[in-house]
Amino acid sequence: MAQFRVGRRLVLSLLVGLIVCLSAVQTAFAETEQEGRVYRLGDRILTLGSWGADVFELQLELNRAGYDVVADGLFGRQTQLAVLSLQVASGLEPDGIVGPATLAALRSQFGTMEYVVQPGDSLWVIARRFDTTMDEIVALNRLTTSVLQVGQRLQVPAPRTYIVQEGDTLSAIAVRFQTTVQALAALNDIRDPNRIRVGMELRLPR
């Protein structure tokens, strides 16, 4: 009889644990969905317990930076420890929270490039162009205002790929991304640098 009671308690404990776990997962998904929105890395602050596609992106980038993290979309203890290590190595306050400064520190390990502000540019336009966020550009350049001046030089995360646009040439792309025609041609197995097509995706040197 005593064994039955112990077994029953164990089953009840497991059921309660399962219910709590399912509730936590549902809550986490609810946090990442706002009117059907899926968050991208940089859209929100990430902390222990966060869950979603942006956490998965974070974990992939931590992996690329050499941190041993399982990319499962859940900001658990392992991810937090990796973030803390990154923050210490980058001279940031080690709080385990991924905000603009921490994200900028992470992505700066993959390289940055200089961009000169053009007429009509804004932080939003530049962020879209380089597949990053306004907060990250602000953090990288320690900006105190969102107002940009034509000719102002900004550091932006170096993109990994580029889609060829109408009027592009390989030499112009090389100048834009501070590399060479030879490097682009070799990386993308291009035999004739004068023949690239609109919509072609080019890998960019790091």
mmCIF file of C-alpha atoms in Angstrom:
data_model
loop_
_atom_site.group_PDB
_atom_site.id
_atom_site.type_symbol
_atom_site.label_atom_id
_atom_site.label_comp_id
_atom_site.label_asym_id
_atom_site.label_seq_id
_atom_site.Cartn_x
_atom_site.Cartn_y
_atom_site.Cartn_z
ATOM 1 C CA MET A 1 0.000 0.000 0.000
ATOM 2 C CA ALA A 2 2.846 2.355 0.890
ATOM 3 C CA GLN A 3 4.509 1.637 -2.452
ATOM 4 C CA PHE A 4 1.236 2.480 -4.217
ATOM 5 C CA ARG A 5 1.067 5.844 -2.419
ATOM 6 C CA VAL A 6 4.682 6.642 -3.346
ATOM 7 C CA GLY A 7 4.038 5.672 -6.956
ATOM 8 C CA ARG A 8 0.888 7.766 -7.059
ATOM 9 C CA ARG A 9 2.717 10.788 -5.640
ATOM 10 C CA LEU A 10 5.456 10.351 -8.249
ATOM 11 C CA VAL A 11 2.914 10.237 -11.087
ATOM 12 C CA LEU A 12 1.131 13.309 -9.725
ATOM 13 C CA SER A 13 4.447 15.168 -9.419
ATOM 14 C CA LEU A 14 5.324 14.302 -13.010
ATOM 15 C CA LEU A 15 1.916 15.473 -14.219
ATOM 16 C CA VAL A 16 2.226 18.756 -12.330
ATOM 17 C CA GLY A 17 5.716 19.257 -13.766
ATOM 18 C CA LEU A 18 4.451 18.573 -17.276
ATOM 19 C CA ILE A 19 1.594 21.054 -16.862
ATOM 20 C CA VAL A 20 3.977 23.730 -15.560
ATOM 21 C CA CYS A 21 6.352 23.069 -18.472
ATOM 22 C CA LEU A 22 3.573 23.305 -21.063
ATOM 23 C CA SER A 23 2.336 26.503 -19.449
ATOM 24 C CA ALA A 24 5.824 28.008 -19.619
ATOM 25 C CA VAL A 25 6.148 27.096 -23.301
ATOM 26 C CA GLN A 26 2.747 28.622 -24.088
ATOM 27 C CA THR A 27 3.725 31.791 -22.219
ATOM 28 C CA ALA A 28 7.022 31.965 -24.083
ATOM 29 C CA PHE A 29 5.320 31.630 -27.458
ATOM 30 C CA ALA A 30 2.824 34.305 -26.436
ATOM 31 C CA GLU A 31 5.723 36.636 -25.670
ATOM 32 C CA THR A 32 7.100 36.238 -29.191
ATOM 33 C CA GLU A 33 3.780 36.727 -30.942
ATOM 34 C CA GLN A 34 2.068 40.060 -31.138
ATOM 35 C CA GLU A 35 -0.736 40.035 -33.666
ATOM 36 C CA GLY A 36 1.054 37.228 -35.495
ATOM 37 C CA ARG A 37 4.442 38.967 -35.421
ATOM 38 C CA VAL A 38 7.625 36.902 -35.349
ATOM 39 C CA TYR A 39 10.521 38.763 -33.756
ATOM 40 C CA ARG A 40 13.894 39.089 -35.457
ATOM 41 C CA LEU A 41 17.109 39.381 -33.500
ATOM 42 C CA GLY A 42 17.393 42.979 -32.309
ATOM 43 C CA ASP A 43 13.646 43.661 -32.201
ATOM 44 C CA ARG A 44 13.453 43.224 -28.421
ATOM 45 C CA ILE A 45 15.568 42.688 -25.313
ATOM 46 C CA LEU A 46 16.354 39.012 -24.670
ATOM 47 C CA THR A 47 16.756 37.569 -21.179
ATOM 48 C CA LEU A 48 16.772 34.203 -19.431
ATOM 49 C CA GLY A 49 13.501 32.455 -20.337
ATOM 50 C CA SER A 50 12.941 34.284 -23.644
ATOM 51 C CA TRP A 51 11.796 32.065 -26.491
ATOM 52 C CA GLY A 52 11.432 32.476 -30.230
ATOM 53 C CA ALA A 53 13.022 32.845 -33.639
ATOM 54 C CA ASP A 54 15.165 35.757 -32.439
ATOM 55 C CA VAL A 55 16.646 33.597 -29.661
ATOM 56 C CA PHE A 56 17.420 30.928 -32.269
ATOM 57 C CA GLU A 57 19.213 33.598 -34.369
ATOM 58 C CA LEU A 58 21.150 34.711 -31.291
ATOM 59 C CA GLN A 59 22.278 31.164 -30.580
ATOM 60 C CA LEU A 60 23.423 30.662 -34.171
ATOM 61 C CA GLU A 61 25.476 33.869 -34.004
ATOM 62 C CA LEU A 62 26.959 32.828 -30.657
ATOM 63 C CA ASN A 63 27.966 29.540 -32.302
ATOM 64 C CA ARG A 64 29.625 31.417 -35.157
ATOM 65 C CA ALA A 65 31.523 33.470 -32.588
ATOM 66 C CA GLY A 66 32.879 30.287 -31.003
ATOM 67 C CA TYR A 67 30.518 29.859 -28.044
ATOM 68 C CA ASP A 68 29.202 26.356 -27.332
ATOM 69 C CA VAL A 69 25.424 26.824 -27.381
ATOM 70 C CA VAL A 70 22.614 24.532 -28.519
ATOM 71 C CA ALA A 71 20.404 26.423 -31.005
ATOM 72 C CA ASP A 72 16.941 25.453 -29.763
ATOM 73 C CA GLY A 73 15.214 28.839 -29.583
ATOM 74 C CA LEU A 74 15.068 28.864 -25.773
ATOM 75 C CA PHE A 75 17.198 31.332 -23.805
ATOM 76 C CA GLY A 76 18.329 28.914 -21.100
ATOM 77 C CA ARG A 77 21.227 28.803 -18.676
ATOM 78 C CA GLN A 78 23.710 27.684 -21.349
ATOM 79 C CA THR A 79 22.837 30.656 -23.565
ATOM 80 C CA GLN A 80 23.006 33.012 -20.589
ATOM 81 C CA LEU A 81 26.509 31.783 -19.686
ATOM 82 C CA ALA A 82 27.656 32.347 -23.276
ATOM 83 C CA VAL A 83 26.221 35.878 -23.218
ATOM 84 C CA LEU A 84 27.942 36.589 -19.887
ATOM 85 C CA SER A 85 31.274 35.404 -21.336
ATOM 86 C CA LEU A 86 30.780 37.609 -24.387
ATOM 87 C CA GLN A 87 29.979 40.626 -22.215
ATOM 88 C CA VAL A 88 33.056 40.124 -20.022
ATOM 89 C CA ALA A 89 35.271 39.718 -23.104
ATOM 90 C CA SER A 90 33.775 42.886 -24.624
ATOM 91 C CA GLY A 91 34.142 45.034 -21.503
ATOM 92 C CA LEU A 92 30.381 45.276 -20.948
ATOM 93 C CA GLU A 93 28.485 44.924 -17.692
ATOM 94 C CA PRO A 94 27.921 41.154 -17.341
ATOM 95 C CA ASP A 95 24.165 41.007 -16.771
ATOM 96 C CA GLY A 96 23.308 38.167 -19.167
ATOM 97 C CA ILE A 97 20.815 40.384 -20.999
ATOM 98 C CA VAL A 98 21.016 40.855 -24.766
ATOM 99 C CA GLY A 99 20.299 44.479 -25.633
ATOM 100 C CA PRO A 100 21.701 46.735 -28.375
ATOM 101 C CA ALA A 101 25.188 47.031 -26.840
ATOM 102 C CA THR A 102 25.611 43.277 -26.357
ATOM 103 C CA LEU A 103 24.266 42.517 -29.825
ATOM 104 C CA ALA A 104 26.628 45.086 -31.341
ATOM 105 C CA ALA A 105 29.544 43.493 -29.457
ATOM 106 C CA LEU A 106 28.576 40.061 -30.773
ATOM 107 C CA ARG A 107 28.240 41.144 -34.371
ATOM 108 C CA SER A 108 31.399 43.246 -34.268
ATOM 109 C CA GLN A 109 33.276 39.946 -33.995
ATOM 110 C CA PHE A 110 32.134 39.169 -37.529
ATOM 111 C CA GLY A 111 33.515 42.449 -38.813
ATOM 112 C CA THR A 112 32.138 45.906 -39.518
ATOM 113 C CA MET A 113 32.466 48.233 -42.455
ATOM 114 C CA GLU A 114 32.386 51.984 -42.841
ATOM 115 C CA TYR A 115 29.381 53.586 -44.495
ATOM 116 C CA VAL A 116 29.169 57.230 -45.556
ATOM 117 C CA VAL A 117 25.722 58.774 -45.054
ATOM 118 C CA GLN A 118 24.083 59.764 -48.345
ATOM 119 C CA PRO A 119 21.296 62.312 -49.057
ATOM 120 C CA GLY A 120 17.945 60.848 -48.002
ATOM 121 C CA ASP A 121 19.496 58.381 -45.561
ATOM 122 C CA SER A 122 18.080 57.767 -42.102
ATOM 123 C CA LEU A 123 18.913 55.236 -39.416
ATOM 124 C CA TRP A 124 15.917 53.178 -40.546
ATOM 125 C CA VAL A 125 17.000 53.201 -44.207
ATOM 126 C CA ILE A 126 20.587 52.235 -43.361
ATOM 127 C CA ALA A 127 19.457 49.501 -40.961
ATOM 128 C CA ARG A 128 17.266 47.970 -43.668
ATOM 129 C CA ARG A 129 20.069 48.202 -46.224
ATOM 130 C CA PHE A 130 22.531 46.317 -44.026
ATOM 131 C CA ASP A 131 20.043 43.876 -42.474
ATOM 132 C CA THR A 132 20.513 45.201 -38.950
ATOM 133 C CA THR A 133 18.615 47.390 -36.472
ATOM 134 C CA MET A 134 18.674 51.101 -35.686
ATOM 135 C CA ASP A 135 19.602 50.317 -32.069
ATOM 136 C CA GLU A 136 22.615 48.331 -33.196
ATOM 137 C CA ILE A 137 23.888 51.169 -35.405
ATOM 138 C CA VAL A 138 23.411 53.588 -32.507
ATOM 139 C CA ALA A 139 25.344 51.259 -30.177
ATOM 140 C CA LEU A 140 28.176 50.629 -32.655
ATOM 141 C CA ASN A 141 28.694 54.352 -33.212
ATOM 142 C CA ARG A 142 27.712 55.616 -29.741
ATOM 143 C CA LEU A 143 25.274 58.038 -31.327
ATOM 144 C CA THR A 144 23.510 60.526 -29.079
ATOM 145 C CA THR A 145 21.010 61.638 -31.715
ATOM 146 C CA SER A 146 19.082 59.959 -34.511
ATOM 147 C CA VAL A 147 19.731 62.929 -36.821
ATOM 148 C CA LEU A 148 22.371 62.060 -39.416
ATOM 149 C CA GLN A 149 24.492 64.422 -41.498
ATOM 150 C CA VAL A 150 25.337 63.808 -45.161
ATOM 151 C CA GLY A 151 28.966 62.687 -45.279
ATOM 152 C CA GLN A 152 28.896 61.334 -41.724
ATOM 153 C CA ARG A 153 30.875 58.097 -41.388
ATOM 154 C CA LEU A 154 29.209 55.195 -39.601
ATOM 155 C CA GLN A 155 30.322 51.710 -38.671
ATOM 156 C CA VAL A 156 27.743 49.106 -39.725
ATOM 157 C CA PRO A 157 27.775 45.294 -39.439
ATOM 158 C CA ALA A 158 29.365 43.818 -42.535
ATOM 159 C CA PRO A 159 26.645 41.836 -44.315
ATOM 160 C CA ARG A 160 27.226 38.180 -45.198
ATOM 161 C CA THR A 161 25.565 38.293 -48.623
ATOM 162 C CA TYR A 162 24.454 40.835 -51.210
ATOM 163 C CA ILE A 163 21.728 40.600 -53.871
ATOM 164 C CA VAL A 164 22.826 42.089 -57.204
ATOM 165 C CA GLN A 165 20.696 45.096 -58.187
ATOM 166 C CA GLU A 166 19.969 46.707 -61.556
ATOM 167 C CA GLY A 167 23.040 48.655 -62.711
ATOM 168 C CA ASP A 168 25.467 46.859 -60.376
ATOM 169 C CA THR A 169 28.929 45.820 -61.476
ATOM 170 C CA LEU A 170 31.295 43.571 -59.583
ATOM 171 C CA SER A 171 33.808 46.399 -59.274
ATOM 172 C CA ALA A 172 31.183 48.754 -57.800
ATOM 173 C CA ILE A 173 30.089 46.080 -55.329
ATOM 174 C CA ALA A 174 33.720 45.483 -54.369
ATOM 175 C CA VAL A 175 34.221 49.186 -53.636
ATOM 176 C CA ARG A 176 30.965 49.369 -51.649
ATOM 177 C CA PHE A 177 31.937 46.481 -49.393
ATOM 178 C CA GLN A 178 35.620 47.354 -49.135
ATOM 179 C CA THR A 179 36.929 44.267 -50.900
ATOM 180 C CA THR A 180 38.300 43.403 -54.355
ATOM 181 C CA VAL A 181 36.843 42.052 -57.592
ATOM 182 C CA GLN A 182 39.260 39.131 -57.343
ATOM 183 C CA ALA A 183 38.088 38.231 -53.830
ATOM 184 C CA LEU A 184 34.413 38.369 -54.829
ATOM 185 C CA ALA A 185 35.021 36.335 -57.977
ATOM 186 C CA ALA A 186 36.968 33.659 -56.109
ATOM 187 C CA LEU A 187 34.453 33.398 -53.258
ATOM 188 C CA ASN A 188 31.495 33.093 -55.630
ATOM 189 C CA ASP A 189 33.178 31.012 -58.353
ATOM 190 C CA ILE A 190 32.644 33.757 -60.954
ATOM 191 C CA ARG A 191 34.705 33.098 -64.077
ATOM 192 C CA ASP A 192 33.786 36.303 -65.910
ATOM 193 C CA PRO A 193 33.587 39.336 -63.548
ATOM 194 C CA ASN A 194 31.788 41.291 -66.280
ATOM 195 C CA ARG A 195 28.849 38.895 -66.303
ATOM 196 C CA ILE A 196 26.711 39.064 -63.186
ATOM 197 C CA ARG A 197 22.928 39.073 -63.252
ATOM 198 C CA VAL A 198 20.245 40.946 -61.320
ATOM 199 C CA GLY A 199 18.985 38.888 -58.377
ATOM 200 C CA MET A 200 22.207 36.927 -58.058
ATOM 201 C CA GLU A 201 23.204 36.368 -54.419
ATOM 202 C CA LEU A 202 26.866 37.030 -53.722
ATOM 203 C CA ARG A 203 28.771 35.865 -50.672
ATOM 204 C CA LEU A 204 30.887 38.649 -49.195
ATOM 205 C CA PRO A 205 34.366 38.194 -47.697
ATOM 206 C CA ARG A 206 34.698 38.562 -43.932
#
